[in-house]
XYZ file of C-alpha atoms in Angstrom:
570
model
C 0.000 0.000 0.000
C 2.795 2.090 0.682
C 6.766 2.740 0.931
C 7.184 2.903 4.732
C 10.921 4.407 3.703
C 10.492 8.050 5.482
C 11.795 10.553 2.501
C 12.084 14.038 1.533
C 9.541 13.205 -1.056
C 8.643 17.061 -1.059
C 12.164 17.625 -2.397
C 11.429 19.114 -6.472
C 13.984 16.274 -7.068
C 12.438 13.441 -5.912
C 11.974 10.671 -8.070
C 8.317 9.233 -8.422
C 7.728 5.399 -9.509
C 4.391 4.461 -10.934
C 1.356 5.016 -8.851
C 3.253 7.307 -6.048
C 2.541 10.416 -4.547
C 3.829 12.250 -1.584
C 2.145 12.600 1.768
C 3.135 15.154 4.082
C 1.260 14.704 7.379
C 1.754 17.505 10.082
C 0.922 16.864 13.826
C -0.492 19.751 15.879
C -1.783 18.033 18.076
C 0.044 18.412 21.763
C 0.277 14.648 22.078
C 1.231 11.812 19.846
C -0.284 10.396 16.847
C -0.381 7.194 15.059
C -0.968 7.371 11.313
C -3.361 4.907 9.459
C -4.063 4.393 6.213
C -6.072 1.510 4.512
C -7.586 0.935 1.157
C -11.246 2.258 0.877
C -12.596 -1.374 -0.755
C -10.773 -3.468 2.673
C -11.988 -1.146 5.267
C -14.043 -2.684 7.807
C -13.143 -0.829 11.142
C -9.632 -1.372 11.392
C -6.519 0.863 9.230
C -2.952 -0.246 8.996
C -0.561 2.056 11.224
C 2.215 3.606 9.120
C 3.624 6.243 11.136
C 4.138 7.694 14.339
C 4.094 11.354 14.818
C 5.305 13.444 18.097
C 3.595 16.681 19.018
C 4.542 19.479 16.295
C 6.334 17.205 13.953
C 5.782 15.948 10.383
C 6.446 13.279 8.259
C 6.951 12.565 4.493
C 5.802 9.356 3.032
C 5.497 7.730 -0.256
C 2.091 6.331 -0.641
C -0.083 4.122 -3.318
C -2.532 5.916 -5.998
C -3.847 3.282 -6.717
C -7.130 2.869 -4.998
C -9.175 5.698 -2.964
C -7.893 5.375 0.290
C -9.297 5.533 4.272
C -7.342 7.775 6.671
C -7.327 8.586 9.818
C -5.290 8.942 13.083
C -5.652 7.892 16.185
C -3.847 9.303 20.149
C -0.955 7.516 21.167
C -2.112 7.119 24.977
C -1.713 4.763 27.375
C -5.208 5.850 29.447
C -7.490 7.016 26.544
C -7.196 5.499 22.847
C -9.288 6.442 20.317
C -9.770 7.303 16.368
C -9.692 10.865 14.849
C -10.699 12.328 11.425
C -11.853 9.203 9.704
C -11.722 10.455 6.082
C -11.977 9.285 2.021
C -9.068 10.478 -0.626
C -8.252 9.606 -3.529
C -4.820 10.874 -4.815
C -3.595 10.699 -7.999
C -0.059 9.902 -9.694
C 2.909 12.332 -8.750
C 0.762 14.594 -6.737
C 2.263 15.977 -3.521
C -0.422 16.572 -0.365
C -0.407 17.553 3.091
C -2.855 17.006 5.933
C -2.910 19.169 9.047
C -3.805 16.547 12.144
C -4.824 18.295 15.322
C -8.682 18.298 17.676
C -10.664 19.841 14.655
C -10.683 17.779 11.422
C -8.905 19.288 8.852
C -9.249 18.442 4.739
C -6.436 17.095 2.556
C -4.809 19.753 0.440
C -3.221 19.367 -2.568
C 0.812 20.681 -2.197
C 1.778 20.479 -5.737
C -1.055 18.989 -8.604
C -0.816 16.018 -10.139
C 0.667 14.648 -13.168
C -2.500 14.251 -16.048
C -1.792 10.426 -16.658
C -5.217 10.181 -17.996
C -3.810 12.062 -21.215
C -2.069 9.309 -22.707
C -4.988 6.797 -23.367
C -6.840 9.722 -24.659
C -3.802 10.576 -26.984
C -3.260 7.142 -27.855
C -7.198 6.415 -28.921
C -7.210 9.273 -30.742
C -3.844 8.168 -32.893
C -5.526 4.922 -33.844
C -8.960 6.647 -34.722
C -6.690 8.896 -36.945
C -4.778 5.773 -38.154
C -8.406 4.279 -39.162
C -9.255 7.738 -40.776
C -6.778 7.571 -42.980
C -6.725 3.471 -43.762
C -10.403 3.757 -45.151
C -9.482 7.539 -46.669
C -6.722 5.436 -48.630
C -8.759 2.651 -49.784
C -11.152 4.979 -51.214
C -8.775 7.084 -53.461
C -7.203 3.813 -54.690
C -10.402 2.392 -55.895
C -10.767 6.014 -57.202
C -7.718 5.641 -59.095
C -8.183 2.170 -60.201
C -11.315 3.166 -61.295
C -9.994 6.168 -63.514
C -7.271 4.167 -64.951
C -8.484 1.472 -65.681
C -8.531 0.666 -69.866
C -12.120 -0.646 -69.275
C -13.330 3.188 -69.246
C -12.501 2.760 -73.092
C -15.344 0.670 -74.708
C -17.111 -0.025 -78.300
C -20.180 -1.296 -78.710
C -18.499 -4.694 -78.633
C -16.846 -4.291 -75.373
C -20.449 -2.958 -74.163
C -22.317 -6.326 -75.044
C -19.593 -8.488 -73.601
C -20.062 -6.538 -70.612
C -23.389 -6.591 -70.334
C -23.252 -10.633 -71.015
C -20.822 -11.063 -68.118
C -22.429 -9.036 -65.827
C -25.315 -11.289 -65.347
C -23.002 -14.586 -64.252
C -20.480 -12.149 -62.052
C -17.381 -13.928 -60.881
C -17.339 -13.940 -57.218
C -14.164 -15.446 -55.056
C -15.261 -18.292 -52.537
C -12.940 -17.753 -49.336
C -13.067 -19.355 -45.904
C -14.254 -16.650 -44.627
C -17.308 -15.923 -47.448
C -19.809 -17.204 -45.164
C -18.671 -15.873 -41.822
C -20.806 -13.971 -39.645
C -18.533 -10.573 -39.405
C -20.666 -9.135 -36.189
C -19.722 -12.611 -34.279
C -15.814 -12.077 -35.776
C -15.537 -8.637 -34.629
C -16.870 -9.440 -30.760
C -14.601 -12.245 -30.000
C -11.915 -10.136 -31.744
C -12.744 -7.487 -29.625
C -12.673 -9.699 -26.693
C -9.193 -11.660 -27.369
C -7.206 -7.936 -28.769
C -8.650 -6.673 -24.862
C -7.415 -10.112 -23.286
C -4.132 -9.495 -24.741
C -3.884 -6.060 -23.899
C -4.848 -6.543 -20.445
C -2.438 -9.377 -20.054
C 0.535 -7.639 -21.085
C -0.568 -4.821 -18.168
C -2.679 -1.756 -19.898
C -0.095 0.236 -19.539
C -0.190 -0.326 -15.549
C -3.464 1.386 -15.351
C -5.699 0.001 -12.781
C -9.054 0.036 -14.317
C -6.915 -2.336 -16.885
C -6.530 -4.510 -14.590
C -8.419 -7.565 -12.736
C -10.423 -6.316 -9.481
C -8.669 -7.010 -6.584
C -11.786 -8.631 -5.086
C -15.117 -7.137 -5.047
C -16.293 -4.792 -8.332
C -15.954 -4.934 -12.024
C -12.887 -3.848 -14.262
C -12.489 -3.345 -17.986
C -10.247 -6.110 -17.318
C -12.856 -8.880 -15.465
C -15.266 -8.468 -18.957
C -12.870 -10.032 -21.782
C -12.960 -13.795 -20.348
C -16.559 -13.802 -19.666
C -17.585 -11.912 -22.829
C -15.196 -14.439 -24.706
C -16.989 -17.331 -23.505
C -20.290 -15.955 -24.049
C -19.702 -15.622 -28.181
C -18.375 -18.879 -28.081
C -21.584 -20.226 -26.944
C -22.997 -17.690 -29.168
C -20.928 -19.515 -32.138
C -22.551 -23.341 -30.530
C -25.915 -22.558 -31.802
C -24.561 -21.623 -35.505
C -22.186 -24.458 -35.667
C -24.052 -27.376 -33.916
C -27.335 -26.480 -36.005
C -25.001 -26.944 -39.562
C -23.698 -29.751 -38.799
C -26.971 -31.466 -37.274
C -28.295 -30.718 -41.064
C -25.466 -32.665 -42.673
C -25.206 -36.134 -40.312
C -28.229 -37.652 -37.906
C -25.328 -39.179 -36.032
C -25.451 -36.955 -32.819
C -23.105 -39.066 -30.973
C -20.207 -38.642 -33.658
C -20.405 -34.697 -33.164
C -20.057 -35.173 -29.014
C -17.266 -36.781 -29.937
C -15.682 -34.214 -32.006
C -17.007 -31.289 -29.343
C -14.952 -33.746 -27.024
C -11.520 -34.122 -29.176
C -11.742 -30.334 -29.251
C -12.368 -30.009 -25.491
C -9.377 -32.442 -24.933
C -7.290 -30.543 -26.895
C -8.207 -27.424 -25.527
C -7.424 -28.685 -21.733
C -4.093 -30.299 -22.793
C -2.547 -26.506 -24.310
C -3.946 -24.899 -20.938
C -1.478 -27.702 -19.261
C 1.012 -26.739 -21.530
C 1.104 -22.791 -20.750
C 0.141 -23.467 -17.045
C 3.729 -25.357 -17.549
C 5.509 -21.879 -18.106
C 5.118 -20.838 -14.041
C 5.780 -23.773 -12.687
C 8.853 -24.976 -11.266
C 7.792 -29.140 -11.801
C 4.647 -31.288 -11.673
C 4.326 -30.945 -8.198
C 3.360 -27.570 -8.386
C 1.734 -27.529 -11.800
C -1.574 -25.749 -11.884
C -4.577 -28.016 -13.396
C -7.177 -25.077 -13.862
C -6.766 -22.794 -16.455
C -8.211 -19.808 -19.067
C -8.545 -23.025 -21.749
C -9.562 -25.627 -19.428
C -12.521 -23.190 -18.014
C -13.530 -22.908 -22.001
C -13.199 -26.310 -22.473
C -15.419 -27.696 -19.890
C -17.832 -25.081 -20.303
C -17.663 -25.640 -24.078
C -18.431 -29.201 -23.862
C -21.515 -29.366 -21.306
C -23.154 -26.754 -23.361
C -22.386 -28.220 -26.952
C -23.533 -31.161 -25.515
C -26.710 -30.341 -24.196
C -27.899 -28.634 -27.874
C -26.582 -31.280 -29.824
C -29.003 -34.022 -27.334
C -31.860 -31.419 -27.663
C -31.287 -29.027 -30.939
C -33.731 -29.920 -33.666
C -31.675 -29.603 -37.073
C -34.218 -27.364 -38.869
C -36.616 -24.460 -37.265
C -39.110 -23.538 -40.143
C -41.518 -24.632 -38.457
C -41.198 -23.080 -34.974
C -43.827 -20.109 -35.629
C -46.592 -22.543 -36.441
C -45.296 -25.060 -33.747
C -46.346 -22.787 -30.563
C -49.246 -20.820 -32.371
C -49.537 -17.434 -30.331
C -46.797 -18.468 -28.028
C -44.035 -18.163 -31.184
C -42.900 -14.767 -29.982
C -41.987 -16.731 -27.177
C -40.580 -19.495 -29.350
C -36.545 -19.148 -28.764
C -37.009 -19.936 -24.762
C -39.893 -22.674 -25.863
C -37.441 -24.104 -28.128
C -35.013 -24.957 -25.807
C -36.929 -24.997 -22.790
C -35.249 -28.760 -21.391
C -31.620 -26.748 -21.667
C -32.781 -24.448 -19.369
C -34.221 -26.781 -16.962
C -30.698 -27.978 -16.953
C -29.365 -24.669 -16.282
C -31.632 -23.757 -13.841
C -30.380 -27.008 -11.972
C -26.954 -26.151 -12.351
C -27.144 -22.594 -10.960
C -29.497 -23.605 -8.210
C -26.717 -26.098 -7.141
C -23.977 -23.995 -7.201
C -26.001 -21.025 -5.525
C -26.519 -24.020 -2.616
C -22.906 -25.032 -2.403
C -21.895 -21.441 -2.057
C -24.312 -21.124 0.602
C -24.992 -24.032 2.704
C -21.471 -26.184 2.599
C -19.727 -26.172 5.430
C -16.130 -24.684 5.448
C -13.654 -25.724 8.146
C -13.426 -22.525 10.377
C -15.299 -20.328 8.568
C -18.880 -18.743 7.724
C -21.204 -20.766 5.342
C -21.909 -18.540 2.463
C -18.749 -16.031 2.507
C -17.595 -14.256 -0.442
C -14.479 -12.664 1.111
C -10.860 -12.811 -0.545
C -10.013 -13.750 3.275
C -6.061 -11.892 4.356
C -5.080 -9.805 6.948
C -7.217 -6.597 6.213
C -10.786 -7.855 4.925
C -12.604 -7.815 8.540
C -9.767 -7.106 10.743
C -8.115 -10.244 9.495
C -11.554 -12.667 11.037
C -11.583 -14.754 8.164
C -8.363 -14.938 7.233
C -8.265 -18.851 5.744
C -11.422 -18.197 4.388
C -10.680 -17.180 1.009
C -13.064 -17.963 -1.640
C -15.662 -19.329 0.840
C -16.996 -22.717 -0.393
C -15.673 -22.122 -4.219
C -12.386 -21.570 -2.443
C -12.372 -24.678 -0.067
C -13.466 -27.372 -2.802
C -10.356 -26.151 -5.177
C -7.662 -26.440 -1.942
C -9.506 -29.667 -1.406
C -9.192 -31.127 -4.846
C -6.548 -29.711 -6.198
C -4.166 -28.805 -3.701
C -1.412 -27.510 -4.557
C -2.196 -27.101 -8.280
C -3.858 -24.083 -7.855
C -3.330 -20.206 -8.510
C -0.251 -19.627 -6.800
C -0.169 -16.086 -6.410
C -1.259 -15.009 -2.498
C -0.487 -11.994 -2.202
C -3.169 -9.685 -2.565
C -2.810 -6.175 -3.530
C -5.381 -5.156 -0.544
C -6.059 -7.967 1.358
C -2.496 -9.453 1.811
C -1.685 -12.574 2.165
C -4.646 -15.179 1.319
C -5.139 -18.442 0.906
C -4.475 -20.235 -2.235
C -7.886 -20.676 -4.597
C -8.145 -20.753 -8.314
C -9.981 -17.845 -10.350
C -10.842 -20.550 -12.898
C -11.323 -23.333 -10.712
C -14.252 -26.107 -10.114
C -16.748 -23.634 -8.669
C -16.228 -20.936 -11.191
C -16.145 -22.865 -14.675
C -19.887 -24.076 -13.306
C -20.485 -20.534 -13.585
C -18.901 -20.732 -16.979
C -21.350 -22.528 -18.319
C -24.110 -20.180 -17.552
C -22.195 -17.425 -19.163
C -21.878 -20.211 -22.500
C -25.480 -20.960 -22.200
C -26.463 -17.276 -22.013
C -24.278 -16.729 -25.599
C -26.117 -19.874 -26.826
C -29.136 -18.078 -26.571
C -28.178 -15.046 -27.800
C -27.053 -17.493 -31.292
C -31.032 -18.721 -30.690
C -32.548 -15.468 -31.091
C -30.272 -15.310 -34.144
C -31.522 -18.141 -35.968
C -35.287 -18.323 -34.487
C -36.229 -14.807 -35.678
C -35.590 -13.164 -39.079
C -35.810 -9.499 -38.731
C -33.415 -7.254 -37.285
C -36.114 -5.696 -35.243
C -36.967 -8.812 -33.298
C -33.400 -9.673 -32.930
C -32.375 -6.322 -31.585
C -35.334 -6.292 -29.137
C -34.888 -9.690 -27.783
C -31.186 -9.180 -27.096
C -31.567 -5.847 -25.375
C -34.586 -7.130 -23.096
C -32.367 -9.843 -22.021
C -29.442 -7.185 -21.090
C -32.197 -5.404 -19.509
C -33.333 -8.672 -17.439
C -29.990 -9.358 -16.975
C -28.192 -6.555 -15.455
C -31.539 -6.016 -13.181
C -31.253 -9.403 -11.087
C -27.698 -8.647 -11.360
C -27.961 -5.177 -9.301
C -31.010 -6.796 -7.196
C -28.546 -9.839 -5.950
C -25.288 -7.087 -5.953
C -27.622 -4.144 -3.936
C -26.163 -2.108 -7.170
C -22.779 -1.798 -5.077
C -19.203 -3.004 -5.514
C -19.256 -4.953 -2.179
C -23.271 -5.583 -0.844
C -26.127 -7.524 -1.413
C -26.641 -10.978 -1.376
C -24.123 -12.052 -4.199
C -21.833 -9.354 -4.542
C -20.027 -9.274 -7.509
C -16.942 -10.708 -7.781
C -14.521 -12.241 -11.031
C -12.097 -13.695 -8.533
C -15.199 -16.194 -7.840
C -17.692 -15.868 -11.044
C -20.970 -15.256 -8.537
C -23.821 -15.198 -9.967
C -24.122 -11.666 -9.887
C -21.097 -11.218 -11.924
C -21.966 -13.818 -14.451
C -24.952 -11.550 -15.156
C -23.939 -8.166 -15.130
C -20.957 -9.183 -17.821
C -23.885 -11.084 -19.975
C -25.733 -8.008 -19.757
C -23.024 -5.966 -21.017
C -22.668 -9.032 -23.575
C -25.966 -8.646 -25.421
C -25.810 -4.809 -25.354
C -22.573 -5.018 -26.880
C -23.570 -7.912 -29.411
C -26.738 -6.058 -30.665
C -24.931 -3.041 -31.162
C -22.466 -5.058 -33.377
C -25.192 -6.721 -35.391
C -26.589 -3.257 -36.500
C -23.653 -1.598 -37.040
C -22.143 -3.920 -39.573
C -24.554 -7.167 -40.538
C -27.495 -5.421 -40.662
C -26.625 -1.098 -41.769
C -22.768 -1.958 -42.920
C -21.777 1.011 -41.689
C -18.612 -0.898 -40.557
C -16.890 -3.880 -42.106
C -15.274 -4.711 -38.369
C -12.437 -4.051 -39.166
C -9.524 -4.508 -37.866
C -11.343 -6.623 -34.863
C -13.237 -9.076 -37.130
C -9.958 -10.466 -38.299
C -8.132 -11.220 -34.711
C -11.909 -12.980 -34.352
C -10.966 -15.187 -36.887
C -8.100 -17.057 -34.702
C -8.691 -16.245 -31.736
C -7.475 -18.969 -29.990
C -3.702 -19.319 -31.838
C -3.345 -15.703 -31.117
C -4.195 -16.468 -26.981
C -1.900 -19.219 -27.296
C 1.106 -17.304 -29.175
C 0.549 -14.445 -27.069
C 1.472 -16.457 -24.131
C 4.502 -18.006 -25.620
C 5.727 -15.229 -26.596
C 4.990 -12.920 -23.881
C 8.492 -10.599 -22.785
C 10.168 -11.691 -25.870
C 11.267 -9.064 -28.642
C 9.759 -7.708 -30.458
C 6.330 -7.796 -28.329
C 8.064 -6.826 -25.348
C 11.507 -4.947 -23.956
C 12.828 -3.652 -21.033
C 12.066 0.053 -20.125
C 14.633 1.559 -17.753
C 12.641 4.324 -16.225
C 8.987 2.872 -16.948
C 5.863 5.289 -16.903
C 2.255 4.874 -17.431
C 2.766 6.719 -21.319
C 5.952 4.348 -22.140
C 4.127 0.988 -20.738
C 0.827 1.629 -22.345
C 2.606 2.403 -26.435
C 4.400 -1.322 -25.307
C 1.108 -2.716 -24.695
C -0.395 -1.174 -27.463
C 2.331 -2.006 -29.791
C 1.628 -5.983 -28.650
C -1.710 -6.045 -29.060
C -0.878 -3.832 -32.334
C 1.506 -6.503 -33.828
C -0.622 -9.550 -32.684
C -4.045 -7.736 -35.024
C -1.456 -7.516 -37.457
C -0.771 -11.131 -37.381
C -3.839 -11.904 -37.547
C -4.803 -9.557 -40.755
C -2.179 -11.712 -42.222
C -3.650 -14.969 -41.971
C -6.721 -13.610 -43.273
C -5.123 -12.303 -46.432
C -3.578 -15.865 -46.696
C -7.281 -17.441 -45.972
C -5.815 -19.599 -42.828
C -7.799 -20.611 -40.219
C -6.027 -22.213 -37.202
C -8.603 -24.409 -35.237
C -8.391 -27.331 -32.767
């Protein structure tokens, strides 16, 4: 939280690391003062002392910007103990502040102002809107060109009627990619170029990276959304190939090659951290997709009927209802599944701990109380199974130390598969209704329906309710409120390019393509030139054109393969 180093941090000289500013705290009190500071999200009563101040002195320290913080101070007396001046700040990057302590509460002034780190993303998104700008500017005044040059402007009547004879049987090229759905391409694009950028660190921006328990990030959205339009992609896929064969159980067996597959490169990368097979962490990114893949592939393929002409006449005045009627034994199934995990998370009993906790456990979530608790039953069922081949990485950015548990573990790719089955449905409304009205509507009144129960279950807060929401355990909350997002995000898509073309998707549709191969070779390649290279003095502005310039290169990489009509599956 912060450099407990005591400096002369108001010194014009000082040197600043990311995400530091300078605290000068003055006591004017006429006894002495402990110093506490704690970040806002873990504050539940109790801050963490770091200094001690004698009557009429003052201190310099180093502190975090990275989260809103909780001050306040407290007498340093052995009769009478108690807390002063409980306040909220949130200071930003370079910034240099004092704070007056003494009997009457005094605000937080700003010393010297800030550094604008916010610039640079707003710099950098405007580059690559001016990039795009001129990409389609010079597309247009080639075709321009092409046009005027051309030797075809010069005709005679007999050029005419062979033109006119040819232009009723026009010559069209057949590529992989002819009968793609571009609006599906450009969301899982979008989702994989985010996953990658967010990966390599956004630029060390915190709202580009994962929560650090409770909340929602730009970050937490690209593995839920990604699993979403995969399911989205089941309904397309599964209902093609249910046309060509009868044989139901040969396509399982394909979904499960692929799922095998899938689970076996998520060993492999896994295999990158770990030191041997002792340690070697089972779950995975892959492995949560794979599973999830699988039990939803498999329901539609027991249940799908291969052709839906008939749906409308099927349920008479019911067939506005028809794309929940349809499928109405899958979501038996997933109302089973959810139930069950909703009852697990609730009612099993964890050694030592409160049924039903959502905490990330540590020293400084409720004064340390639950401090083996992390995870709650999710938590507990991954130590239990997996043991030691489990997220390794305990140290919390808020919390502290916590107990080991796996963000993609048993618990949380069963909420997977509510997130695939939600995208399945979204691929139903797709293929059950034929206007762009319907499908529109349909998708927005589930992101309506969606992100309601969501903020019902959350309270609408970051930490409250009955299921807050969390990515570091995929509660039900959280499942939702990304879905929601999903299918406002998805219809917006759909209109934009597959139904008004006002946008070809560009340069996203493309990294949709292979998404996978460009997750894997992301991974592989990840800190090796040219993706990556060491900064010497790193700042937000030099991280974030790094970042960019990987994610950059890896869209590039992926335009490629387009041009050379590969497709990289498993």
């Amino acid at each position: 939280m912060l450099n407990s180093s005591l400096n002369s941090c108001l010194n014009s000289n000082f040197s600043f690391e990311i995400d530091q500013a300078c605290f000068s705290v003055v006591n004017y009190c006429s006894y002495r003062v402990i110093l506490y500071l704690i970040a806002e999200e873990a504050y539940t009563g109790n801050g963490v002392p770091v200094a001690t101040l004698n009557p009429h002195k003052n201190k310099n320290l180093v502190i975090s910007t990275k989260y809103p913080l909780h001050l306040y101070f407290q007498t340093d007396e052995p009769e009478q103990t108690y807390d002063h001046c409980h306040t909220g700040y949130t200071f930003k990057e370079h910034g240099k502040y004092g704070w007056k302590l003494s009997d009457i509460c005094n605000s937080i002034y700003v010393i010297h102002e800030p550094t604008e780190n916010h610039l640079t993303i707003f710099t950098a998104f405007m580059i690559y809107i001016l990039l795009a700008i001129l990409w389609t500017l010079s597309k247009v005044i080639v075709q321009v060109i092409r046009r005027k040059l051309s030797p075809n402007n010069v005709h005679d009547d007999w050029d005419r009627l062979q033109e006119a004879e040819s232009s009723t049987q026009p010559v069209m090229r057949i590529t992989k990619f002819s009968t793609r759905i571009r609006s599906v391409d450009t969301f899982r694009g979008i989702s994989i170029l985010l996953m990658i950028f967010v990966n390599n660190g956004g630029g060390q921006y915190v709202f580009f990276h994962h929560s650090a328990w409770f909340g929602l990030s730009v970050a937490d959205l690209v593995l839920p959304w990604f699993a979403w339009i995969m399911g989205l992609t089941i309904t397309i896929s599964k209902r093609a190939e249910l046309r060509v064969t009868t044989l139901r159980y040969k396509i399982i067996l394909r979904c499960l090659r692929r799922s095998v597959i899938l689970i076996l490169l998520g060993l492999m990368l896994n295999s990158k951290s770990s030191k041997s097979l002792n340690d070697l962490r089972f779950p995975g990114v892959l492995q949560l997709l794979a599973i999830s893949y699988f039990v939803c592939t498999t329901l539609e393929i027991i249940f799908m009927k291969p052709y839906s002409q008939d749906t409308l006449l099927q349920f008479g005045r019911f067939g506005m209802y028809r794309d929940i009627l349809d499928s109405w034994p899958q979501w038996l199934i997933m109302i089973g599944i959810v139930t069950t995990h909703t009852l697990i998370t609730f009612l099993l009993p964890v050694p030592n701990c409160p049924t039903g906790y959502f905490g990330p456990g540590g020293k400084y979530h409720y004064r340390g109380k639950y401090r083996n608790c992390t995870a709650g039953a999710a938590g507990y069922i991954d130590r239990l199974i997996f043991g030691n081949h489990t997220y390794n990485k305990t140290n919390n950015f808020i919390y502290d130390q916590i107990s080991r548990y796996d963000p993609e573990g048993l618990m949380n790719t069963v909420s997977a598969i509510f997130i695939v089955y939600l995208g399945v449905h979204a691929g139903k409304i797709l293929l059950l209704y034929y206007q762009c009205n319907s499908r529109v509507i349909r998708w927005s009144l589930w992101a309506v329906v969606t992100g309601i129960i969501a903020g019902i279950l959350c309270n609408f807060r970051t930490e409250g309710g009955v299921i807050p929401v969390s990515k570091n355990m995929m509660t039900l909350s959280y499942v939702l409120t990304c879905s929601s997002f999903a299918f406002l995000l998805y219809a917006l898509l759909y209109v934009l390019i597959d139904y008004k073309q006002f946008w070809s998707g560009a340069p996203f549709t493309y990294a949709g393509i292979n998404p996978i191969f460009l997750y894997v070779g992301d991974y592989l390649m990840k800190g090796l030139f040219p993706w990556k290279w060491n900064i010497a003095h790193p700042s937000h502005a030099l991280l974030l054109a790094m970042n960019l310039w990987t994610t950059t290169l890896w869209a590039i990489i992926a335009y490629l393969l387009y041009r050379k009509d590969i497709i990289i599956t498993v």
